[in-house]
Coordinates of C-alpha atoms and ligand atoms in Angstrom, one line a residue:
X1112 CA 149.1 139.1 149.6
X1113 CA 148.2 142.2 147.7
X1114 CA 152.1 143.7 147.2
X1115 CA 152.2 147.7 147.6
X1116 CA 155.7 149.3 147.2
X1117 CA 156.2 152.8 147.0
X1118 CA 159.1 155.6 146.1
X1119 CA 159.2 157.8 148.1
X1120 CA 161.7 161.2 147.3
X1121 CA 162.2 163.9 149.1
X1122 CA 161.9 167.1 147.1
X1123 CA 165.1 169.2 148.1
X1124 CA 167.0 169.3 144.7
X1125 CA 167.7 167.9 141.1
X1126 CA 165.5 164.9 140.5
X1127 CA 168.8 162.3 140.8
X1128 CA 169.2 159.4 138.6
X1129 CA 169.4 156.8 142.0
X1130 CA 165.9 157.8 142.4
X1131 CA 164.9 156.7 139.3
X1132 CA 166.9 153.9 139.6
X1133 CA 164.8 152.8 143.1
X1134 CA 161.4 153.5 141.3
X1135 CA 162.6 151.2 138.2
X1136 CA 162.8 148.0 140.9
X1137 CA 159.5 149.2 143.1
X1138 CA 157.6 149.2 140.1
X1139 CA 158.6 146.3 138.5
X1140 CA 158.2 144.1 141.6
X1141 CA 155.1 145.6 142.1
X1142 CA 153.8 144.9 138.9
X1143 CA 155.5 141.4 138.9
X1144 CA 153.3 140.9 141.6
X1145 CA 150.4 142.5 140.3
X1146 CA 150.5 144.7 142.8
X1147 CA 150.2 148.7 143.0
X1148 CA 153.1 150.8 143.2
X1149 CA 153.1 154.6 144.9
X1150 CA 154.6 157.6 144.9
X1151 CA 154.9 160.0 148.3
X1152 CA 156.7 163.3 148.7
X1153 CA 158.4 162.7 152.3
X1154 CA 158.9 166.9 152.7
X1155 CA 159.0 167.0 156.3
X1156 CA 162.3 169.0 155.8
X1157 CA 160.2 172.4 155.5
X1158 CA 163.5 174.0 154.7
X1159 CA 165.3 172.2 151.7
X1160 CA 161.9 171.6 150.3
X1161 CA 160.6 173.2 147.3
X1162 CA 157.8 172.9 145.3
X1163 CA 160.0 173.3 141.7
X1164 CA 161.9 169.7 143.3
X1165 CA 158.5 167.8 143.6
X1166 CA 157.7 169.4 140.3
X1167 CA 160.9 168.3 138.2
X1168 CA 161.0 164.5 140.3
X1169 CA 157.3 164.0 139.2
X1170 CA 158.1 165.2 135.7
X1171 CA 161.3 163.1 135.0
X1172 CA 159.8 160.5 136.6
X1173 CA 157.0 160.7 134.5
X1174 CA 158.8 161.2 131.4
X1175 CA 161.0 158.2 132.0
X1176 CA 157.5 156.2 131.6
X1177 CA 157.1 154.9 135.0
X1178 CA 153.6 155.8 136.5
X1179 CA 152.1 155.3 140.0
X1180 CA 149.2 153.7 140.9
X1181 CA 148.8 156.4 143.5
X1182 CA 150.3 159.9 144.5
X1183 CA 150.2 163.5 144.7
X1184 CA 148.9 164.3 141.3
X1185 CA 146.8 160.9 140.8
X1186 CA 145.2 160.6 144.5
X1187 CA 144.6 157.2 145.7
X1188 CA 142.5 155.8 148.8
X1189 CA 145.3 156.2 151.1
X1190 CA 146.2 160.3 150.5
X1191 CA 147.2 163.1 150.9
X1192 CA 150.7 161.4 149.5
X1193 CA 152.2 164.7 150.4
X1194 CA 153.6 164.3 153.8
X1195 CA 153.5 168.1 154.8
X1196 CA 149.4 167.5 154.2
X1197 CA 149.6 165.1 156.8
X1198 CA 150.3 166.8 159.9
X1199 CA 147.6 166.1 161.6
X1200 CA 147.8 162.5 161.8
X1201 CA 151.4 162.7 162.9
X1202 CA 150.8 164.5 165.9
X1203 CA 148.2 162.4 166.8
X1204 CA 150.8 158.9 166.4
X1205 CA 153.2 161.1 168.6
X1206 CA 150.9 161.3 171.2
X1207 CA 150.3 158.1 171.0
X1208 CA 153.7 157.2 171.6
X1209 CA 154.1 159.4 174.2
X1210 CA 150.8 158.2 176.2
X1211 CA 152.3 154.8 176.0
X1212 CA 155.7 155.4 177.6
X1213 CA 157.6 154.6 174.1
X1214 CA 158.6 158.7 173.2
X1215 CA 159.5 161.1 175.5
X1216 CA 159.5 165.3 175.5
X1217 CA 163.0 166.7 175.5
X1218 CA 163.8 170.3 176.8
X1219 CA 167.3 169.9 176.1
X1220 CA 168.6 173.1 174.5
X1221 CA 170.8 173.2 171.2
X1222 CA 173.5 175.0 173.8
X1223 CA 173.2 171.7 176.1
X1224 CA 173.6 169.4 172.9
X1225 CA 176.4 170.9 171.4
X1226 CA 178.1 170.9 174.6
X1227 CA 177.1 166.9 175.4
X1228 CA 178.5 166.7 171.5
X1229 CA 181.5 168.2 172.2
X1230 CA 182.2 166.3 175.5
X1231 CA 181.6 162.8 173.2
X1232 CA 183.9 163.7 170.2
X1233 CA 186.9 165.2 172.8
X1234 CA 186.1 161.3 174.7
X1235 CA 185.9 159.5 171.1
X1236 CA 182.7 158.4 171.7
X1237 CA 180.3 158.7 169.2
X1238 CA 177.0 161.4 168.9
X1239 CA 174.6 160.2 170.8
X1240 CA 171.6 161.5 172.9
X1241 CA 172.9 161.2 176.7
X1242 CA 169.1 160.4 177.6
X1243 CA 169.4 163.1 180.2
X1244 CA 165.1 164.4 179.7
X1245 CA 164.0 160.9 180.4
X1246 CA 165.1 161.4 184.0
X1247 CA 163.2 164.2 184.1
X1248 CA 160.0 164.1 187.0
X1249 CA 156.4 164.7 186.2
X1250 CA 157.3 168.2 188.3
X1251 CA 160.1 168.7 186.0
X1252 CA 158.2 168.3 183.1
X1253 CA 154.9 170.1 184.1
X1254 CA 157.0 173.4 184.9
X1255 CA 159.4 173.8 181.7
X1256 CA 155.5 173.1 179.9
X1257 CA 153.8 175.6 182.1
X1258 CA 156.8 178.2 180.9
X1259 CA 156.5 177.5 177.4
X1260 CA 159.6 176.1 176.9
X1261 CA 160.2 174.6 173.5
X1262 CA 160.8 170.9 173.1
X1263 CA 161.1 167.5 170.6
X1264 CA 159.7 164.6 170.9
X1265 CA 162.4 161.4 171.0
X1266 CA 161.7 157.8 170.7
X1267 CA 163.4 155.6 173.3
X1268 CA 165.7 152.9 172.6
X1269 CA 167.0 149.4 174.4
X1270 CA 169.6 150.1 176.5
X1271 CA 171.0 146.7 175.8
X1272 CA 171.2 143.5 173.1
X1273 CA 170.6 143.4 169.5
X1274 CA 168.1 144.5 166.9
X1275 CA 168.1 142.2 164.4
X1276 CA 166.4 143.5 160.5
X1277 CA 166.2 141.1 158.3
X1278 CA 166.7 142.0 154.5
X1279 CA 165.2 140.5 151.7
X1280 CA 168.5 140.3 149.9
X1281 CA 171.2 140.7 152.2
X1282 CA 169.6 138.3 155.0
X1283 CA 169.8 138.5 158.7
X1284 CA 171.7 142.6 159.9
X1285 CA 172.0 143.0 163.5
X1286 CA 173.0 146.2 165.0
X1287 CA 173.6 146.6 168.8
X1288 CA 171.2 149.0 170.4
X1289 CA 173.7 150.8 172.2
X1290 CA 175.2 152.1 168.5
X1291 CA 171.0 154.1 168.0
X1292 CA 170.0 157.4 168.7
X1293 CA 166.8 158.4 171.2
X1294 CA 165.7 159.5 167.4
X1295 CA 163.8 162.7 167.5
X1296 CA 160.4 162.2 166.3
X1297 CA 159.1 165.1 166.4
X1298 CA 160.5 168.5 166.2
X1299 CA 159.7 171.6 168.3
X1300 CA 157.5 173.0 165.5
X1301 CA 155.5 170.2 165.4
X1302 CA 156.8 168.9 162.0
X1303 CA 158.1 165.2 162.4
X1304 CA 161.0 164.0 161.2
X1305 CA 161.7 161.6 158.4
X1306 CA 162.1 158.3 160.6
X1307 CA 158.6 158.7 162.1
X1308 CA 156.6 160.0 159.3
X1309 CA 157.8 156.6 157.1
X1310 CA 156.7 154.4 159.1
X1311 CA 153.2 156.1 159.9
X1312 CA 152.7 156.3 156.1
X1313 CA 154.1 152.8 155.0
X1314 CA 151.9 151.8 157.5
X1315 CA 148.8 153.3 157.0
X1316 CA 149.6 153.4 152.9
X1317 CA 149.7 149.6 153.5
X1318 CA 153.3 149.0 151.9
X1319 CA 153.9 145.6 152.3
X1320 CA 157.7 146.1 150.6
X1321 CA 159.9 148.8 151.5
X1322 CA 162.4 148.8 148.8
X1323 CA 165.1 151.6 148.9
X1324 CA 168.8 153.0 149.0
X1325 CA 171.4 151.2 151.1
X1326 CA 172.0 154.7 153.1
X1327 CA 168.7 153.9 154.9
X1328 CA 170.2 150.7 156.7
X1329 CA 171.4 152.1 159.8
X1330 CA 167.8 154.0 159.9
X1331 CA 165.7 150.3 160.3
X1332 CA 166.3 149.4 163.6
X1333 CA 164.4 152.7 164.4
X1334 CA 161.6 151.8 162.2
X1335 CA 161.5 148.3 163.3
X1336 CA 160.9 149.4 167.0
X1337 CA 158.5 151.5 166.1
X1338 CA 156.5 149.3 164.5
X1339 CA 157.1 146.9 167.4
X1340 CA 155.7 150.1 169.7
X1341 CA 152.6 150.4 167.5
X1342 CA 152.0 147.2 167.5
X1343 CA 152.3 147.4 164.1
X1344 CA 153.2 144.2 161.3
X1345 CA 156.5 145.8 159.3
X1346 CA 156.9 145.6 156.0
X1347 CA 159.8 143.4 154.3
X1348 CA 162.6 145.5 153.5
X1349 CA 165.7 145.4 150.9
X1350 CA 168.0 147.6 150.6
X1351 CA 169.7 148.3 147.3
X1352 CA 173.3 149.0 146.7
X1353 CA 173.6 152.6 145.5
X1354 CA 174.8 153.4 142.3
X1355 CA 178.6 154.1 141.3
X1356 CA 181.5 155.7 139.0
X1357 CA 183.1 153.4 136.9
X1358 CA 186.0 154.0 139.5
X1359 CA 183.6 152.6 141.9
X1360 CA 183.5 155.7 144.1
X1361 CA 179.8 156.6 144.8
X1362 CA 177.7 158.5 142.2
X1363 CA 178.3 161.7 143.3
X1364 CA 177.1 165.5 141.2
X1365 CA 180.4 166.4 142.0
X1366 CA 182.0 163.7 139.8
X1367 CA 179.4 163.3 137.1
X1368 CA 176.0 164.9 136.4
X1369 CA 173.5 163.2 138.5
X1370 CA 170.2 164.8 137.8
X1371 CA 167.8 163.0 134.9
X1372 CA 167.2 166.4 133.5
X1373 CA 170.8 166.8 132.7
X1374 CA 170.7 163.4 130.5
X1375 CA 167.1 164.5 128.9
X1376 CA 168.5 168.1 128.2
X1377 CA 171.5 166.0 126.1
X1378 CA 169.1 164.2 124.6
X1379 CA 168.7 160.6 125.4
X1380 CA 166.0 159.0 124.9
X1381 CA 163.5 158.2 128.2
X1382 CA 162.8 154.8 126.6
X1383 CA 166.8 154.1 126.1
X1384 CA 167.8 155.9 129.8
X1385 CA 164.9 153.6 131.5
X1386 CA 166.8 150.5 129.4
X1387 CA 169.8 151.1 131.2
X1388 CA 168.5 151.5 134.4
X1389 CA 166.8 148.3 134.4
X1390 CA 169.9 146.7 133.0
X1391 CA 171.3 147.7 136.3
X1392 CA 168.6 145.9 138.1
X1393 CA 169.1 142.7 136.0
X1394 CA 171.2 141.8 133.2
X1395 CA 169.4 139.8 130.6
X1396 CA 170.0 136.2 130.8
X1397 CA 170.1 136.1 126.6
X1398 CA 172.4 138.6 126.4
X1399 CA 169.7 141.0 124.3
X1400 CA 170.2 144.3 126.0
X1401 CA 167.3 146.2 124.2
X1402 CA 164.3 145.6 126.6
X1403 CA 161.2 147.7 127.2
X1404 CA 159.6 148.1 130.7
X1405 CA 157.0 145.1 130.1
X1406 CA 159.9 143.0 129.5
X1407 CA 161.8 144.3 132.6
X1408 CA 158.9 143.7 134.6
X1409 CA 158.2 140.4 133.4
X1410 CA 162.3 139.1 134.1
X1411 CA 162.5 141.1 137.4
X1412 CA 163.5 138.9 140.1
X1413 CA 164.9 139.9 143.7
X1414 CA 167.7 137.1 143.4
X1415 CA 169.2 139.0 140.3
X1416 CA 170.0 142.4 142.2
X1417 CA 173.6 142.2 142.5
X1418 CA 174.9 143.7 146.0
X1419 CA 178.1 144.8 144.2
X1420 CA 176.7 148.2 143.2
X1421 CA 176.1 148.8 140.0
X1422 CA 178.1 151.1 137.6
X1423 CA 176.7 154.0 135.7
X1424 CA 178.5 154.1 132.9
X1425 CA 177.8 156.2 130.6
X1426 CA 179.4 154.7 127.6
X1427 CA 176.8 152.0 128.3
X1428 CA 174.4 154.3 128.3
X1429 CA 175.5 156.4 125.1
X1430 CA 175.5 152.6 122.8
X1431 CA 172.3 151.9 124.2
X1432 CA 170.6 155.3 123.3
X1433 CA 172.4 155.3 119.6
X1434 CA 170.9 151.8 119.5
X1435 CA 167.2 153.0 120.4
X1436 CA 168.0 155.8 117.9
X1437 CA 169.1 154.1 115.0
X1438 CA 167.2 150.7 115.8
X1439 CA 164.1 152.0 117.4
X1440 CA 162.7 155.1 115.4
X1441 CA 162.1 155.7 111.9
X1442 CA 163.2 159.2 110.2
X1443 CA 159.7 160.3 111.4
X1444 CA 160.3 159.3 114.5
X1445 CA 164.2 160.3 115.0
X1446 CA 162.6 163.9 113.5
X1447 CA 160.0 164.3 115.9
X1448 CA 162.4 163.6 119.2
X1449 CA 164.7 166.1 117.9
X1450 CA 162.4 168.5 117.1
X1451 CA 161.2 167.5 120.8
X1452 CA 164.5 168.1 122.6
X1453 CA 165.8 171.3 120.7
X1454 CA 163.6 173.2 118.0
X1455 CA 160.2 173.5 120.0
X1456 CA 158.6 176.4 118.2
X1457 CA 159.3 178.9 121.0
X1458 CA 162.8 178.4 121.7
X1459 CA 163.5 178.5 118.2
X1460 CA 161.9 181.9 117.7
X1461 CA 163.8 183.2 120.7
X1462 CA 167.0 181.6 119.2
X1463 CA 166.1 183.5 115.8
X1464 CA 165.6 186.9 117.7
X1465 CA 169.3 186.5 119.7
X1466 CA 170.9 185.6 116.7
X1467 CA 169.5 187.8 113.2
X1468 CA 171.8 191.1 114.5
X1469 CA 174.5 188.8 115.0
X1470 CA 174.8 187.6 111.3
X1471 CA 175.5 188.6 107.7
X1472 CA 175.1 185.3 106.1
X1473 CA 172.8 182.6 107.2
X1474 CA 175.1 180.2 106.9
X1475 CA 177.2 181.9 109.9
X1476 CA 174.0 180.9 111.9
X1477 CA 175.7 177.1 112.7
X1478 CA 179.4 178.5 114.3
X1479 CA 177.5 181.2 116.4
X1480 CA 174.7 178.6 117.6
X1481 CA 176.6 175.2 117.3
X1482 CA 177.2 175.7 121.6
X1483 CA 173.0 175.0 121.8
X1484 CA 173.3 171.7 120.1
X1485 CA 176.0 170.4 121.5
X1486 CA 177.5 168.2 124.5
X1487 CA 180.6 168.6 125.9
X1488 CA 182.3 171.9 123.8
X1489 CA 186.1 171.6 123.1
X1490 CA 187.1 174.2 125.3
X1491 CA 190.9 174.9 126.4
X1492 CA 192.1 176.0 129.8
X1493 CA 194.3 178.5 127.8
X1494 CA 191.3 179.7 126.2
X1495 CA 189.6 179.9 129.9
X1496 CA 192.4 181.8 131.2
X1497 CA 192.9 184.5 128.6
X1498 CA 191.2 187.2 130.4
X1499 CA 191.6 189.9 132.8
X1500 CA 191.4 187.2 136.4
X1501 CA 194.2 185.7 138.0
X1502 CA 194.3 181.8 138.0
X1503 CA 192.4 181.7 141.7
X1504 CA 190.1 184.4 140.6
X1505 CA 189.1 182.2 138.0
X1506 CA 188.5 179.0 139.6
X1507 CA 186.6 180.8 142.1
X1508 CA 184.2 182.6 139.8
X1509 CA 183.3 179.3 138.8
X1510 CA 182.9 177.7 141.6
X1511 CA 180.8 180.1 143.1
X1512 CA 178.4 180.4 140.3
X1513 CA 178.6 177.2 140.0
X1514 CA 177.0 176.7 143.6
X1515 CA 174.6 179.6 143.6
X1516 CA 173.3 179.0 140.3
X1517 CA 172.1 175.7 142.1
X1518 CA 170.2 177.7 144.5
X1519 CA 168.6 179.3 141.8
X1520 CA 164.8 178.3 141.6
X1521 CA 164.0 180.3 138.5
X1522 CA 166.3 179.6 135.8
X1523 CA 165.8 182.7 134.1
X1524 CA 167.9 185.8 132.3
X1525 CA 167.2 188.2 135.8
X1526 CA 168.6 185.6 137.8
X1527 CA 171.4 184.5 136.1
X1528 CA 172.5 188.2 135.9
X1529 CA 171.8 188.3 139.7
X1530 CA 174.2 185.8 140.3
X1531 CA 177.3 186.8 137.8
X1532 CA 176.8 190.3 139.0
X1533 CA 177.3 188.7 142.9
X1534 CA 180.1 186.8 142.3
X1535 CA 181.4 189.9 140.2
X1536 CA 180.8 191.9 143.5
X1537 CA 182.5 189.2 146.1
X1538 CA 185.6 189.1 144.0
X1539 CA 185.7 192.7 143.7
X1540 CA 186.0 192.5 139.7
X1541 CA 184.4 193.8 137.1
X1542 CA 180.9 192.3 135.7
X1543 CA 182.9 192.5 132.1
X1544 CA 186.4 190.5 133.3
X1545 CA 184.3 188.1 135.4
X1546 CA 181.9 186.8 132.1
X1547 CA 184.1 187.0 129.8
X1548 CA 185.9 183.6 131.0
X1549 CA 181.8 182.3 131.1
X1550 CA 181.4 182.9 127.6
X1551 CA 184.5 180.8 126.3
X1552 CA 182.8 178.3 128.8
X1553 CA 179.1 178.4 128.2
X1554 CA 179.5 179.1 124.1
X1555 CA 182.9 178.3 123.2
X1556 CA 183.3 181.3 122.0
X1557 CA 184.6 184.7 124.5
X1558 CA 181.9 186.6 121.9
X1559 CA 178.9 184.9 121.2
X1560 CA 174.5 186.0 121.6
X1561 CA 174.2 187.7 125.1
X1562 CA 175.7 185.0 127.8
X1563 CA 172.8 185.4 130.2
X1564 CA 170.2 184.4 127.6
X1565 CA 172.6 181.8 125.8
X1566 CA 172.8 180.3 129.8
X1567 CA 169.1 180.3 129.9
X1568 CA 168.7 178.7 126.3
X1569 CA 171.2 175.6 127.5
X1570 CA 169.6 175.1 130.7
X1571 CA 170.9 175.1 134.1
X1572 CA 171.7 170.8 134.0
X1573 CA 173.7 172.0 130.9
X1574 CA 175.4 175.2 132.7
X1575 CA 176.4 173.4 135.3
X1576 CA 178.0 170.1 133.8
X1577 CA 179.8 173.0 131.5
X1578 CA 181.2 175.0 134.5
X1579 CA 182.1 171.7 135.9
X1580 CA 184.1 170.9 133.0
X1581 CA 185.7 174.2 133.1
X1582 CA 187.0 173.4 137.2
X1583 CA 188.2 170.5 135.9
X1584 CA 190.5 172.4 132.9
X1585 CA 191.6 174.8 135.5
X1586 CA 191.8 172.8 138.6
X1587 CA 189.0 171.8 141.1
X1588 CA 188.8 173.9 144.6
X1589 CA 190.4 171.1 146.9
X1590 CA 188.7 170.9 150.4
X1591 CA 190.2 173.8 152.3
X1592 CA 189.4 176.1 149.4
X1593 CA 185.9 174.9 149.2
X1594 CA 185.3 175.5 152.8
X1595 CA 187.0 179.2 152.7
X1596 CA 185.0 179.9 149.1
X1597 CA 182.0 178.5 151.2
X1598 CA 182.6 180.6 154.4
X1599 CA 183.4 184.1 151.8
X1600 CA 180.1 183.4 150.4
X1601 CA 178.4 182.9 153.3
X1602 CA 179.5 185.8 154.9
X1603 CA 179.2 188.2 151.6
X1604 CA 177.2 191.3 152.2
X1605 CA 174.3 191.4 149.5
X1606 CA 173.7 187.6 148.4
X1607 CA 171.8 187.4 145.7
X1608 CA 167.9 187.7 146.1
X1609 CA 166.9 184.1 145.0
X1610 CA 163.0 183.5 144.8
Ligands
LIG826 N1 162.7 160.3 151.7 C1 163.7 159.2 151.6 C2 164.7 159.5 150.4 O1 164.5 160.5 149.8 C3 163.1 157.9 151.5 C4 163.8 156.8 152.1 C5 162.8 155.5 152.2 O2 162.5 155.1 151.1 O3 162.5 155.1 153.3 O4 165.5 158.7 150.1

């Protein structure tokens, strides 16, 4: 058998280290196999998709070392790899579906569904399509399409028994029909949704080995029956425990930075962050920890991936980058990556610009630009609080740049000021009292080059792991804050204008 596997991200935010992680095993048992491994952009969420995502994913991905066989930006015999390209043959599986009895259209309105919702949660049952547009008569059906009316497409389900999926790893899962949605397959725009668009594309991309995150469980009995409804041969699956804390808690953004940018921008190496990964996948049976990708590929084997879920741990990952550095590279080649990650010729001449008015000596050039070379900054919360803002005032400034500035899609100077100037506005404080606290967070410093270029300089991965560390000095919003902060923000008058 010819193996295929793919990755397959959906582009709606920070390229995250778990997809990485899912890549590392599809390509190496791919290419254990001698098989091809693929990358597709699932962006059937039209919404929460954005073309800077698929940018930074494919980039980080790339820059990690792993490449595809096939995808968006190599092509391949089985493209486009972009699902929003591939409308077209969607619509044409729906009908399909549809002809043969297996999908059927639903009027329902979101008023109807919230109230069937409502009616489940007050009787403790759980969400669940009530089924009430397959009782629907041809009549019915012809007149709400003769008035336009808009509806989805849904996929029907066993009213009885067991679907049984079996996992490469974990063996035999069965999950009782009664506990799956009537999925919707399609939505009233015409878009599909994620559940019908993977299988079409595994399918017709001829994966033979879906290998992906343990959220995606609950999701195969779907795909299972609609292979069965296509008449279709599935492919093996596995699902793979997701990553976690040291605490064992998931890996969350909230907890620890998630996004591979944030760990290129403080400078580890690809080669060494790709190490650690594969670590995950399979510790080495010699105990020799410093393996490149051939070697991965050549010791994968399914039997090694541990269901535990593994631990990121960043002290790990921190011996195993200072061992690439000081093992791996010669002075020429520890220059050139640092050169790489912070003195490329045009930030440095920026850097220069910010900084000559701000100096009499050169040598006062490293305290006034240490904060652009640096990790975590030692930064107090008395420092944080010595300002004009109460306590809350504080802890809300930050958390609500903190959550616009992820919003943001062009990390620039205009937009950063955009966004200080809103929160500046919602708290009804001055632009002055609001940064000064960002300063002593961002630069260490409450007087430092201008904050919205020093913010652009470090990077928004950077920014936000800094801001982070400055909710944690001061006291993280708890969950009924975070919803009213949310619901305030929401509701302010001018949000900022982000592109
Ligand atoms: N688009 C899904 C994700 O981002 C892919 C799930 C799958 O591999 O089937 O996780």
């Amino acid at each position: 058998m010819n193996v295929r596997t793919r990755v397959a991200p959906s582009p709606t935010g920070d390229p995250h280290v778990g997809t990485a992680y899912v890549a590392l095993v599809n390509y190496c048992f791919a290419k254990k196999h001698g098989g091809q491994f693929v990358l597709r952009i699932e962006d059937t969420d039209r919404q929460r998709s954005t073309p800077e995502s698929e940018r930074a994913i494919l980039d980080s991905l790339h820059w990690l070392g792993l490449a595809w066989d096939e995808g968006p930006d190599v092509g391949g015999p089985h493209g486009p790899y972009r699902q929003s390209e591939r409308s077209d043959i969607y619509r044409e599986y729906v009908r399909v579906l549809l002809e043969t009895g297996h999908a059927f259209k639903c009027f329902c309105t979101p008023q109807r569904l919230e109230a069937m919702r409502e009616a489940q949660r007050a009787a403790k049952q759980p969400p669940r399509y009530d089924g009430s547009c397959l009782r629907l008569t041809n009549a019915e059906i012809e007149r709400a399409e003769a008035a336009n009316e808009p509806y989805v497409v849904r996929m029907k389900v066993p009213e009885g028994g067991v679907c049984v999926v079996d996992d490469l790893r974990r063996g035999t899962i069965e999950i009782e029909w009664n506990t799956v949605d009537m999925q919707v397959l399609m939505k009233s725009d015409g878009m599909p949704t994620y559940h019908l668009a993977n299988v079409v594309d595994d399918h017709l991309m001829e994966i033979t080995h879906v290998i992906r995150g343990e959220e995606w469980v609950s999701s195969a009995p779907k795909h299972m029956l609609l292979y069965r409804y296509f008449g279709w041969e599935p492919p093996k699956l596995m699902h793979l425990p997701l990553l976690r804390n040291p605490d064992k808690s998931k890996l969350s953004k909230r907890k620890n930075p998630t996004s591979i940018l944030f760990y290129r921008a403080m400078g580890y190496l690809p080669e060494a962050l790709l190490n650690f990964l594969g670590l995950l996948v399979s510790s080495s049976p010699e105990g020799e920890e410093v393996v490149d990708l051939g070697t991965l590929v050549q010791r994968f084997d399914i039997e090694h991936i541990s269901l535990g879920g593994p631990v990121f741990d960043v002290q790990k990952l921190d011996w195993l980058n200072g061992r690439y550095l000081r093992e791996q590279l010669d002075t020429a080649g520890f220059l050139q990556r640092v050169l790489a990650w912070g003195f490329e010729p045009s930030r440095v001449e920026r850097i220069a610009s910010l900084a000559r008015p701000r100096v009499e000596r050169l040598s006062d050039l490293g305290p006034l630009l240490a904060f652009l070379f640096a990790g975590r900054l030692p930064v107090t919360a008395e420092q944080l609080r010595d300002g004009k803002l109460d306590g809350e005032q504080l802890r809300r400034s930050f958390a609500l740049a903190m959550w616009r500035f992820d919003a943001v899609r062009d990390w620039r100077v205009a937009e950063i000021e955009r966004v200080l100037k809103s929160v500046a506005e919602l708290l009804g404080q001055k632009l002055r009292d609001v940064t000064r606290p960002f300063y002593v967070a961002m630069t260490g410093s409450p007087t430092s080059i201008p904050l919205y270029d020093a913010m652009e300089l470090l990077g928004r991965d950077i920014v936000r792991e800094r801001l982070r560390f400055a909710l944690d000095l001061l006291g993280r919003p708890n969950a009924v804050e975070e919803k009213a902060w949310k619901a305030l923000q929401a509701a302010s008058a001018s949000p900022p204008e982000i592109a």
